[in-house]
mmCIF file of C-alpha atoms in Angstrom:
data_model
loop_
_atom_site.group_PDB
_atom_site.id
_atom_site.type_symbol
_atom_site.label_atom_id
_atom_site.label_comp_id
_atom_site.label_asym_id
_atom_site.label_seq_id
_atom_site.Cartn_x
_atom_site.Cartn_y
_atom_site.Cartn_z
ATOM 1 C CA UNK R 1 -0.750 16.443 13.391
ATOM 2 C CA UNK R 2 2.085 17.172 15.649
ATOM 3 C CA UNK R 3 2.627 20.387 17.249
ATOM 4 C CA UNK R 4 4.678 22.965 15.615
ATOM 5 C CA UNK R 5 6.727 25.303 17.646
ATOM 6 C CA UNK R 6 4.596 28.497 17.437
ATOM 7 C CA UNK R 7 6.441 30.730 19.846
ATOM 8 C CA UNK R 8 7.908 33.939 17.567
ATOM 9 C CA UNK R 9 8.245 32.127 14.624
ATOM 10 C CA UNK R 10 7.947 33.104 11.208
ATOM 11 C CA UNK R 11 6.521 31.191 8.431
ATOM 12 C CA UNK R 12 5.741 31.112 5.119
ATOM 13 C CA UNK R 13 1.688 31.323 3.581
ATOM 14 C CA UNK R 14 -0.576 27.896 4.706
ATOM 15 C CA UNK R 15 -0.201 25.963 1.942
ATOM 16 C CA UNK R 16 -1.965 21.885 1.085
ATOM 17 C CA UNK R 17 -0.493 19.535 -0.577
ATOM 18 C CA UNK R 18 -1.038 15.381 -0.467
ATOM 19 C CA UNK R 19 0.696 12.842 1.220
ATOM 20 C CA UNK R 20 0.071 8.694 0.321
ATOM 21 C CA UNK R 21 -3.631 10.239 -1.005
ATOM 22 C CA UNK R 22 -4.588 12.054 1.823
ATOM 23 C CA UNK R 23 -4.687 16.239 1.911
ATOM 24 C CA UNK R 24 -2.521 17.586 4.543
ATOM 25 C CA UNK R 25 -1.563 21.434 5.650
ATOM 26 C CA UNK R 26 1.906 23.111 5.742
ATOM 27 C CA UNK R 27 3.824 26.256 5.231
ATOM 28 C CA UNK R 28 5.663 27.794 2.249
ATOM 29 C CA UNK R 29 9.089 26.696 2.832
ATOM 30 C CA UNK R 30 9.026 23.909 5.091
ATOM 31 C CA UNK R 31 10.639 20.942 3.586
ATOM 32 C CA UNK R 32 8.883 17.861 2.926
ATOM 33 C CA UNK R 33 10.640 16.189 5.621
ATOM 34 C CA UNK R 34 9.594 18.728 7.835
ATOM 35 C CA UNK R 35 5.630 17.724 6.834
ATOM 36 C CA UNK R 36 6.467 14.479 6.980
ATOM 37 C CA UNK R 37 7.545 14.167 10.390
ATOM 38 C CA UNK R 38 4.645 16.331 11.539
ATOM 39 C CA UNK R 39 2.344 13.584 9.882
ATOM 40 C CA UNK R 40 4.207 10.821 11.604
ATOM 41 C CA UNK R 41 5.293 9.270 8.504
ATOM 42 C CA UNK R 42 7.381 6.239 9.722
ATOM 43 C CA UNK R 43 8.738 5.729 5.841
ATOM 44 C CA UNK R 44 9.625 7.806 2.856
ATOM 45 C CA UNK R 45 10.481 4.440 0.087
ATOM 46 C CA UNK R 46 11.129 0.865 0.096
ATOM 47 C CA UNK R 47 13.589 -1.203 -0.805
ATOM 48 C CA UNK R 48 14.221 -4.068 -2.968
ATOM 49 C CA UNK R 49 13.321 -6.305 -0.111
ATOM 50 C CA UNK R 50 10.415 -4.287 1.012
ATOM 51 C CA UNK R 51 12.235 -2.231 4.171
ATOM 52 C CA UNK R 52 10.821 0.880 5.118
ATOM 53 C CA UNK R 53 13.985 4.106 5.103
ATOM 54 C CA UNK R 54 13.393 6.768 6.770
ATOM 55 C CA UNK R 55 15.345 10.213 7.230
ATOM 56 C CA UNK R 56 18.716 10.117 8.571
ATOM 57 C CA UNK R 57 21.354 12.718 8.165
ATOM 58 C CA UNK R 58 18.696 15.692 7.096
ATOM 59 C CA UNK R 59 21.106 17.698 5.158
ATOM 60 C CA UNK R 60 20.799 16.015 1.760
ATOM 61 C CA UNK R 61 24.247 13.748 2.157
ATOM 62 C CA UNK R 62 22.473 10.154 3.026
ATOM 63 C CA UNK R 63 19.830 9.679 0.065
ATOM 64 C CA UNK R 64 17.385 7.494 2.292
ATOM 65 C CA UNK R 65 14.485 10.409 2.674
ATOM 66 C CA UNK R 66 14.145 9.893 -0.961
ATOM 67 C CA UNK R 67 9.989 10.306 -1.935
ATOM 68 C CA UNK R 68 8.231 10.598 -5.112
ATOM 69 C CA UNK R 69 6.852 13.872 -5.836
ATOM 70 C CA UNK R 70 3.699 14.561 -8.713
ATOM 71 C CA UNK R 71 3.319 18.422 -9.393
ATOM 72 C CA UNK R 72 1.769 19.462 -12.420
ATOM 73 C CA UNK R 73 3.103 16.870 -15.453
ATOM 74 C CA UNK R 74 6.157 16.447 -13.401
ATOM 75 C CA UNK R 75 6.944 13.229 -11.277
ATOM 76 C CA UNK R 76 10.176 12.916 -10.105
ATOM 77 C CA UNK R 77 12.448 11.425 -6.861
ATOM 78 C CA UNK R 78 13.801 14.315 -4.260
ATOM 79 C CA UNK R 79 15.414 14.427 -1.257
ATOM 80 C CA UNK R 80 12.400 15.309 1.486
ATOM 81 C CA UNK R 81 15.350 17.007 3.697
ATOM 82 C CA UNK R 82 16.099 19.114 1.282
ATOM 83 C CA UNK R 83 13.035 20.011 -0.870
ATOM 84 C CA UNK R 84 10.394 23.024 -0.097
ATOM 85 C CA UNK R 85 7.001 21.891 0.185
ATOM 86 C CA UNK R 86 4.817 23.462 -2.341
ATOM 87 C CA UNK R 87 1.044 23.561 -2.677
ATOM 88 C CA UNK R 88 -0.471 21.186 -5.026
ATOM 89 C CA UNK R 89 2.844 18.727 -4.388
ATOM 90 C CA UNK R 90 1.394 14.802 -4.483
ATOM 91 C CA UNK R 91 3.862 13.184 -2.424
ATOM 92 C CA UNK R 92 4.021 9.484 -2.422
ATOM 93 C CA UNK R 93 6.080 7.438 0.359
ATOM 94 C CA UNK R 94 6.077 3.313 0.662
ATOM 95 C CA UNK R 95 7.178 3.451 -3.291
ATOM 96 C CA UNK R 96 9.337 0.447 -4.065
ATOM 97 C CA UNK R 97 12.437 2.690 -5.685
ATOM 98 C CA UNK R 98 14.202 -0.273 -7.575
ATOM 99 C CA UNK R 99 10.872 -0.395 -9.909
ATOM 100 C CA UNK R 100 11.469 3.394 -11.258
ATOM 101 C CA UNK R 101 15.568 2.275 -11.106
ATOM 102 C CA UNK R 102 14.723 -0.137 -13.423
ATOM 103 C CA UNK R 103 12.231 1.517 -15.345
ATOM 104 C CA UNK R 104 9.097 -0.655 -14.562
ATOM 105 C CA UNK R 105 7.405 1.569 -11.911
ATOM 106 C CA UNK R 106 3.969 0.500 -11.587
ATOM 107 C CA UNK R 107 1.139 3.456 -11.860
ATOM 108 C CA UNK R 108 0.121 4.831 -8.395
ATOM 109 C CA UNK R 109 -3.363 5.663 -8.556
ATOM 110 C CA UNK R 110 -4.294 8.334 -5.907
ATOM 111 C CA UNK R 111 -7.806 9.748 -8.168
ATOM 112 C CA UNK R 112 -4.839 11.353 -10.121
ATOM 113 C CA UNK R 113 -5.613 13.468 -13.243
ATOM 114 C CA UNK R 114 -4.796 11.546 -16.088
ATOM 115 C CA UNK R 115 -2.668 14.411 -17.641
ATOM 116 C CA UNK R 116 -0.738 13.823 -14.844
ATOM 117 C CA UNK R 117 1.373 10.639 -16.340
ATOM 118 C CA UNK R 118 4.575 10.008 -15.057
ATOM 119 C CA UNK R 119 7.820 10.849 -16.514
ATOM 120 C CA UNK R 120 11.350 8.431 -15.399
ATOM 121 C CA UNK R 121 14.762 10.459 -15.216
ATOM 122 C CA UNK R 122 16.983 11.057 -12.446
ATOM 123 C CA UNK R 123 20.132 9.256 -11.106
ATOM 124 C CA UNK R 124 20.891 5.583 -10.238
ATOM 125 C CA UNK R 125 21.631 5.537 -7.131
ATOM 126 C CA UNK R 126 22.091 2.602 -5.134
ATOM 127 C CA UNK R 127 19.009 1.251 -3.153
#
């Protein structure tokens, strides 16, 4: 992991949560983007033809830090800039988006607990 700045700096309670299957630390409040970058995540989705976006504008305004978030029954598309990590989050990044556009995302299997299933919602935006 990368550093963190540690010098007089307040933070929220350690917290874990899973990135592309593998268990990672964090803080409270961070946003995913924030944990992202710290894991040297190069991409947060993929495109129609298969390119990689990453963060860009970090204030919500751009839509390419879009990742797919599993908490509870809940799975859903956010904005990583903008989101709060939370413990327990399954965060999934490499995720083709035009499959959940269309409504023919295929299952991502990370030892996921079946009551876990999917749900599709959210906006249309362009890819």
């Amino acid at each position: 992991m990368s550093s963190r700045a540690n010098n007089k700096v307040s933070r929220g309670d350690p917290i874990e949560l899973v990135i592309d299957g593998q268990t990672v630390s964090a803080f409270a409040g961070e946003t995913i983007a924030a944990v992202l970058l710290l894991q040297d995540k190069t991409s947060c989705y993929r495109t129609r033809g298969d390119r990689p976006r990453m963060m860009f504008c970090n204030m919500g305004v751009c839509f390419e830090c879009r990742v797919r978030v599993t908490q509870n029954a809940d799975s859903r598309w956010v904005l990583a800039c903008v989101t709060p990590a939370q413990a327990n989050m399954r965060i999934d990044t490499n995720v083709d988006l035009s499959h959940w556009i269309a409504g023919t995302e295929p299952t991502i299997d990370h030892d996921v607990n079946p009551s876990t299933a999917s749900t599709k919602g959210g906006e249309n935006n362009d890819v």
